[in-house]
PDB file of C-alpha atoms in Angstrom:
ATOM      1  CA  MET A   1      -8.441  17.994 -22.879  1.00 58.00           C
ATOM      2  CA  ARG A   2     -10.832  17.655 -19.974  1.00 52.00           C
ATOM      3  CA  LEU A   3      -9.350  17.589 -16.461  1.00 46.00           C
ATOM      4  CA  ASN A   4     -11.187  16.031 -13.552  1.00 48.00           C
ATOM      5  CA  GLU A   5     -10.406  16.646  -9.921  1.00 49.00           C
ATOM      6  CA  VAL A   6      -9.604  13.401  -8.142  1.00 49.00           C
ATOM      7  CA  THR A   7     -11.327  12.858  -4.814  1.00 51.00           C
ATOM      8  CA  TYR A   8     -10.472  10.152  -2.330  1.00 49.00           C
ATOM      9  CA  SER A   9     -12.748   8.422   0.156  1.00 58.00           C
ATOM     10  CA  ASP A  10     -11.487   7.734   3.682  1.00 72.00           C
ATOM     11  CA  ALA A  11      -7.871   7.044   2.711  1.00 88.00           C
ATOM     12  CA  VAL A  12      -5.286   9.539   1.517  1.00 95.00           C
ATOM     13  CA  PRO A  13      -2.950   9.188  -1.469  1.00 97.00           C
ATOM     14  CA  VAL A  14       0.803   8.835  -1.537  1.00 98.00           C
ATOM     15  CA  ASP A  15       2.064  12.306  -2.458  1.00 96.00           C
ATOM     16  CA  GLY A  16       5.696  11.297  -2.911  1.00 96.00           C
ATOM     17  CA  TYR A  17       8.571   9.137  -1.758  1.00 96.00           C
ATOM     18  CA  GLY A  18      12.324   9.199  -1.625  1.00 96.00           C
ATOM     19  CA  GLU A  19      15.255   7.510  -0.004  1.00 96.00           C
ATOM     20  CA  GLY A  20      13.878   6.160   3.274  1.00 97.00           C
ATOM     21  CA  PHE A  21      10.585   8.082   3.405  1.00 97.00           C
ATOM     22  CA  PHE A  22       7.036   8.363   2.064  1.00 98.00           C
ATOM     23  CA  ARG A  23       4.842  11.484   2.018  1.00 98.00           C
ATOM     24  CA  ILE A  24       1.241  10.406   2.509  1.00 97.00           C
ATOM     25  CA  GLY A  25      -1.579  12.901   2.797  1.00 94.00           C
ATOM     26  CA  GLY A  26       0.982  15.673   3.214  1.00 94.00           C
ATOM     27  CA  GLU A  27       2.783  14.023   6.147  1.00 96.00           C
ATOM     28  CA  VAL A  28       6.281  12.532   5.945  1.00 98.00           C
ATOM     29  CA  HIS A  29       6.722   8.994   7.292  1.00 98.00           C
ATOM     30  CA  HIS A  30      10.199   7.485   7.596  1.00 98.00           C
ATOM     31  CA  GLY A  31      10.756   3.775   7.062  1.00 98.00           C
ATOM     32  CA  ALA A  32       8.193   1.161   6.060  1.00 98.00           C
ATOM     33  CA  VAL A  33       4.528   2.210   6.243  1.00 98.00           C
ATOM     34  CA  LEU A  34       1.059   0.739   6.047  1.00 98.00           C
ATOM     35  CA  THR A  35      -1.739   2.973   4.789  1.00 97.00           C
ATOM     36  CA  GLY A  36      -5.391   2.642   3.923  1.00 95.00           C
ATOM     37  CA  THR A  37      -8.799   3.665   5.221  1.00 91.00           C
ATOM     38  CA  SER A  38      -7.678   3.177   8.843  1.00 91.00           C
ATOM     39  CA  GLY A  39      -4.889   5.730   8.448  1.00 94.00           C
ATOM     40  CA  THR A  40      -1.132   5.518   8.068  1.00 96.00           C
ATOM     41  CA  VAL A  41       1.126   3.752  10.563  1.00 97.00           C
ATOM     42  CA  ALA A  42       4.677   2.475  10.752  1.00 97.00           C
ATOM     43  CA  TRP A  43       4.927  -1.078   9.437  1.00 98.00           C
ATOM     44  CA  GLY A  44       7.406  -3.626  10.771  1.00 97.00           C
ATOM     45  CA  GLY A  45       7.992  -5.253   7.395  1.00 97.00           C
ATOM     46  CA  TYR A  46       7.325  -8.853   6.446  1.00 97.00           C
ATOM     47  CA  ASP A  47       7.442 -10.013  10.074  1.00 95.00           C
ATOM     48  CA  ASP A  48       4.576  -7.653  10.990  1.00 96.00           C
ATOM     49  CA  ARG A  49       1.876  -9.852   9.526  1.00 96.00           C
ATOM     50  CA  GLU A  50      -0.722  -9.176  12.236  1.00 97.00           C
ATOM     51  CA  ALA A  51      -1.085  -5.576  11.060  1.00 97.00           C
ATOM     52  CA  LEU A  52      -1.758  -6.863   7.547  1.00 98.00           C
ATOM     53  CA  LEU A  53      -4.133  -9.622   8.609  1.00 98.00           C
ATOM     54  CA  ALA A  54      -6.165  -7.075  10.593  1.00 97.00           C
ATOM     55  CA  LEU A  55      -7.162  -5.571   7.231  1.00 97.00           C
ATOM     56  CA  ALA A  56      -9.140  -8.657   6.190  1.00 96.00           C
ATOM     57  CA  ASP A  57     -12.572  -7.054   6.649  1.00 95.00           C
ATOM     58  CA  GLU A  58     -11.512  -3.681   5.206  1.00 95.00           C
ATOM     59  CA  VAL A  59      -9.755  -4.463   1.926  1.00 96.00           C
ATOM     60  CA  ASP A  60      -9.991  -6.707  -1.080  1.00 96.00           C
ATOM     61  CA  VAL A  61      -6.429  -6.147  -2.288  1.00 97.00           C
ATOM     62  CA  LEU A  62      -3.215  -5.289  -0.472  1.00 98.00           C
ATOM     63  CA  PHE A  63      -0.368  -3.822  -2.501  1.00 98.00           C
ATOM     64  CA  ILE A  64       3.023  -4.679  -1.062  1.00 98.00           C
ATOM     65  CA  GLY A  65       5.918  -2.524  -2.198  1.00 98.00           C
ATOM     66  CA  THR A  66       9.167  -4.471  -1.917  1.00 98.00           C
ATOM     67  CA  GLY A  67      11.565  -1.526  -2.074  1.00 97.00           C
ATOM     68  CA  ALA A  68      13.444  -0.179  -5.080  1.00 96.00           C
ATOM     69  CA  GLU A  69      13.202  -3.489  -6.957  1.00 96.00           C
ATOM     70  CA  VAL A  70      10.421  -6.018  -7.257  1.00 96.00           C
ATOM     71  CA  ALA A  71      10.979  -9.086  -5.075  1.00 96.00           C
ATOM     72  CA  HIS A  72       9.029 -12.061  -3.773  1.00 96.00           C
ATOM     73  CA  ILE A  73       7.462 -11.806  -0.343  1.00 98.00           C
ATOM     74  CA  PRO A  74       7.831 -14.778   2.012  1.00 98.00           C
ATOM     75  CA  ALA A  75       5.587 -17.621   0.841  1.00 98.00           C
ATOM     76  CA  ASP A  76       4.076 -18.139   4.303  1.00 97.00           C
ATOM     77  CA  LEU A  77       3.080 -14.443   4.446  1.00 98.00           C
ATOM     78  CA  ARG A  78       1.352 -14.693   1.069  1.00 98.00           C
ATOM     79  CA  ARG A  79      -0.475 -17.880   2.161  1.00 98.00           C
ATOM     80  CA  ALA A  80      -1.629 -16.241   5.411  1.00 98.00           C
ATOM     81  CA  LEU A  81      -2.943 -13.144   3.635  1.00 98.00           C
ATOM     82  CA  GLU A  82      -4.688 -15.072   0.883  1.00 97.00           C
ATOM     83  CA  GLY A  83      -6.107 -17.480   3.487  1.00 98.00           C
ATOM     84  CA  ALA A  84      -7.644 -14.459   5.234  1.00 98.00           C
ATOM     85  CA  GLY A  85      -9.301 -13.434   1.957  1.00 97.00           C
ATOM     86  CA  ILE A  86      -6.892 -10.623   1.093  1.00 98.00           C
ATOM     87  CA  GLY A  87      -5.675 -10.444  -2.482  1.00 98.00           C
ATOM     88  CA  VAL A  88      -1.945  -9.695  -2.631  1.00 98.00           C
ATOM     89  CA  GLU A  89      -0.089  -7.814  -5.358  1.00 98.00           C
ATOM     90  CA  THR A  90       3.658  -7.320  -4.994  1.00 98.00           C
ATOM     91  CA  MET A  91       5.700  -4.836  -6.971  1.00 98.00           C
ATOM     92  CA  SER A  92       8.446  -2.307  -6.442  1.00 98.00           C
ATOM     93  CA  SER A  93       7.508   0.401  -3.945  1.00 98.00           C
ATOM     94  CA  PRO A  94       7.328   3.175  -6.583  1.00 98.00           C
ATOM     95  CA  ALA A  95       4.974   1.075  -8.740  1.00 98.00           C
ATOM     96  CA  ALA A  96       2.909   0.082  -5.692  1.00 98.00           C
ATOM     97  CA  CYS A  97       2.462   3.745  -4.708  1.00 98.00           C
ATOM     98  CA  ARG A  98       1.302   4.724  -8.196  1.00 98.00           C
ATOM     99  CA  THR A  99      -1.067   1.770  -8.503  1.00 98.00           C
ATOM    100  CA  TYR A 100      -2.483   2.417  -5.020  1.00 98.00           C
ATOM    101  CA  ASN A 101      -3.240   6.036  -5.920  1.00 97.00           C
ATOM    102  CA  VAL A 102      -5.012   5.111  -9.154  1.00 96.00           C
ATOM    103  CA  LEU A 103      -7.222   2.454  -7.548  1.00 96.00           C
ATOM    104  CA  LEU A 104      -7.832   4.639  -4.494  1.00 95.00           C
ATOM    105  CA  SER A 105      -9.209   7.351  -6.772  1.00 93.00           C
ATOM    106  CA  GLU A 106     -11.641   4.750  -8.138  1.00 94.00           C
ATOM    107  CA  GLY A 107     -12.974   4.067  -4.641  1.00 92.00           C
ATOM    108  CA  ARG A 108     -11.555   0.549  -4.409  1.00 95.00           C
ATOM    109  CA  ARG A 109     -11.134  -1.299  -1.087  1.00 96.00           C
ATOM    110  CA  ILE A 110      -7.344  -1.370  -0.986  1.00 97.00           C
ATOM    111  CA  ALA A 111      -4.371  -0.848   1.311  1.00 98.00           C
ATOM    112  CA  LEU A 112      -0.674  -0.319   0.785  1.00 98.00           C
ATOM    113  CA  ALA A 113       2.267  -1.747   2.732  1.00 98.00           C
ATOM    114  CA  VAL A 114       5.588  -0.430   1.452  1.00 98.00           C
ATOM    115  CA  LEU A 115       9.246  -0.847   2.219  1.00 98.00           C
ATOM    116  CA  PRO A 116      11.358   2.266   1.588  1.00 97.00           C
ATOM    117  CA  VAL A 117      13.411   2.732  -1.549  1.00 93.00           C
TER     118      VAL A 117
END
């Protein structure tokens, strides 16, 4: 088996998560977070749409982790993001973290907004 070291561009991967926290790039963040090439910041959840819309020129796809279970995001939030040219993929937060890491390692233009599990 051949092993390849994974390198990341400007963004850092999600190293782990647990009840109420995410470890991103070796740092623990409590509560909901937004991460991508601009760094990692606290995210105010679905009502904090301005932080997400500000990503329009930086990302092609935004992964939204909806917590422990997959759920729909508010329809008006999805319309606003898609209207700004941001592709939106919703899934449970654990699945969103894994998918983000895989596509990040491929050099994709992505971001991750996740609610805690």
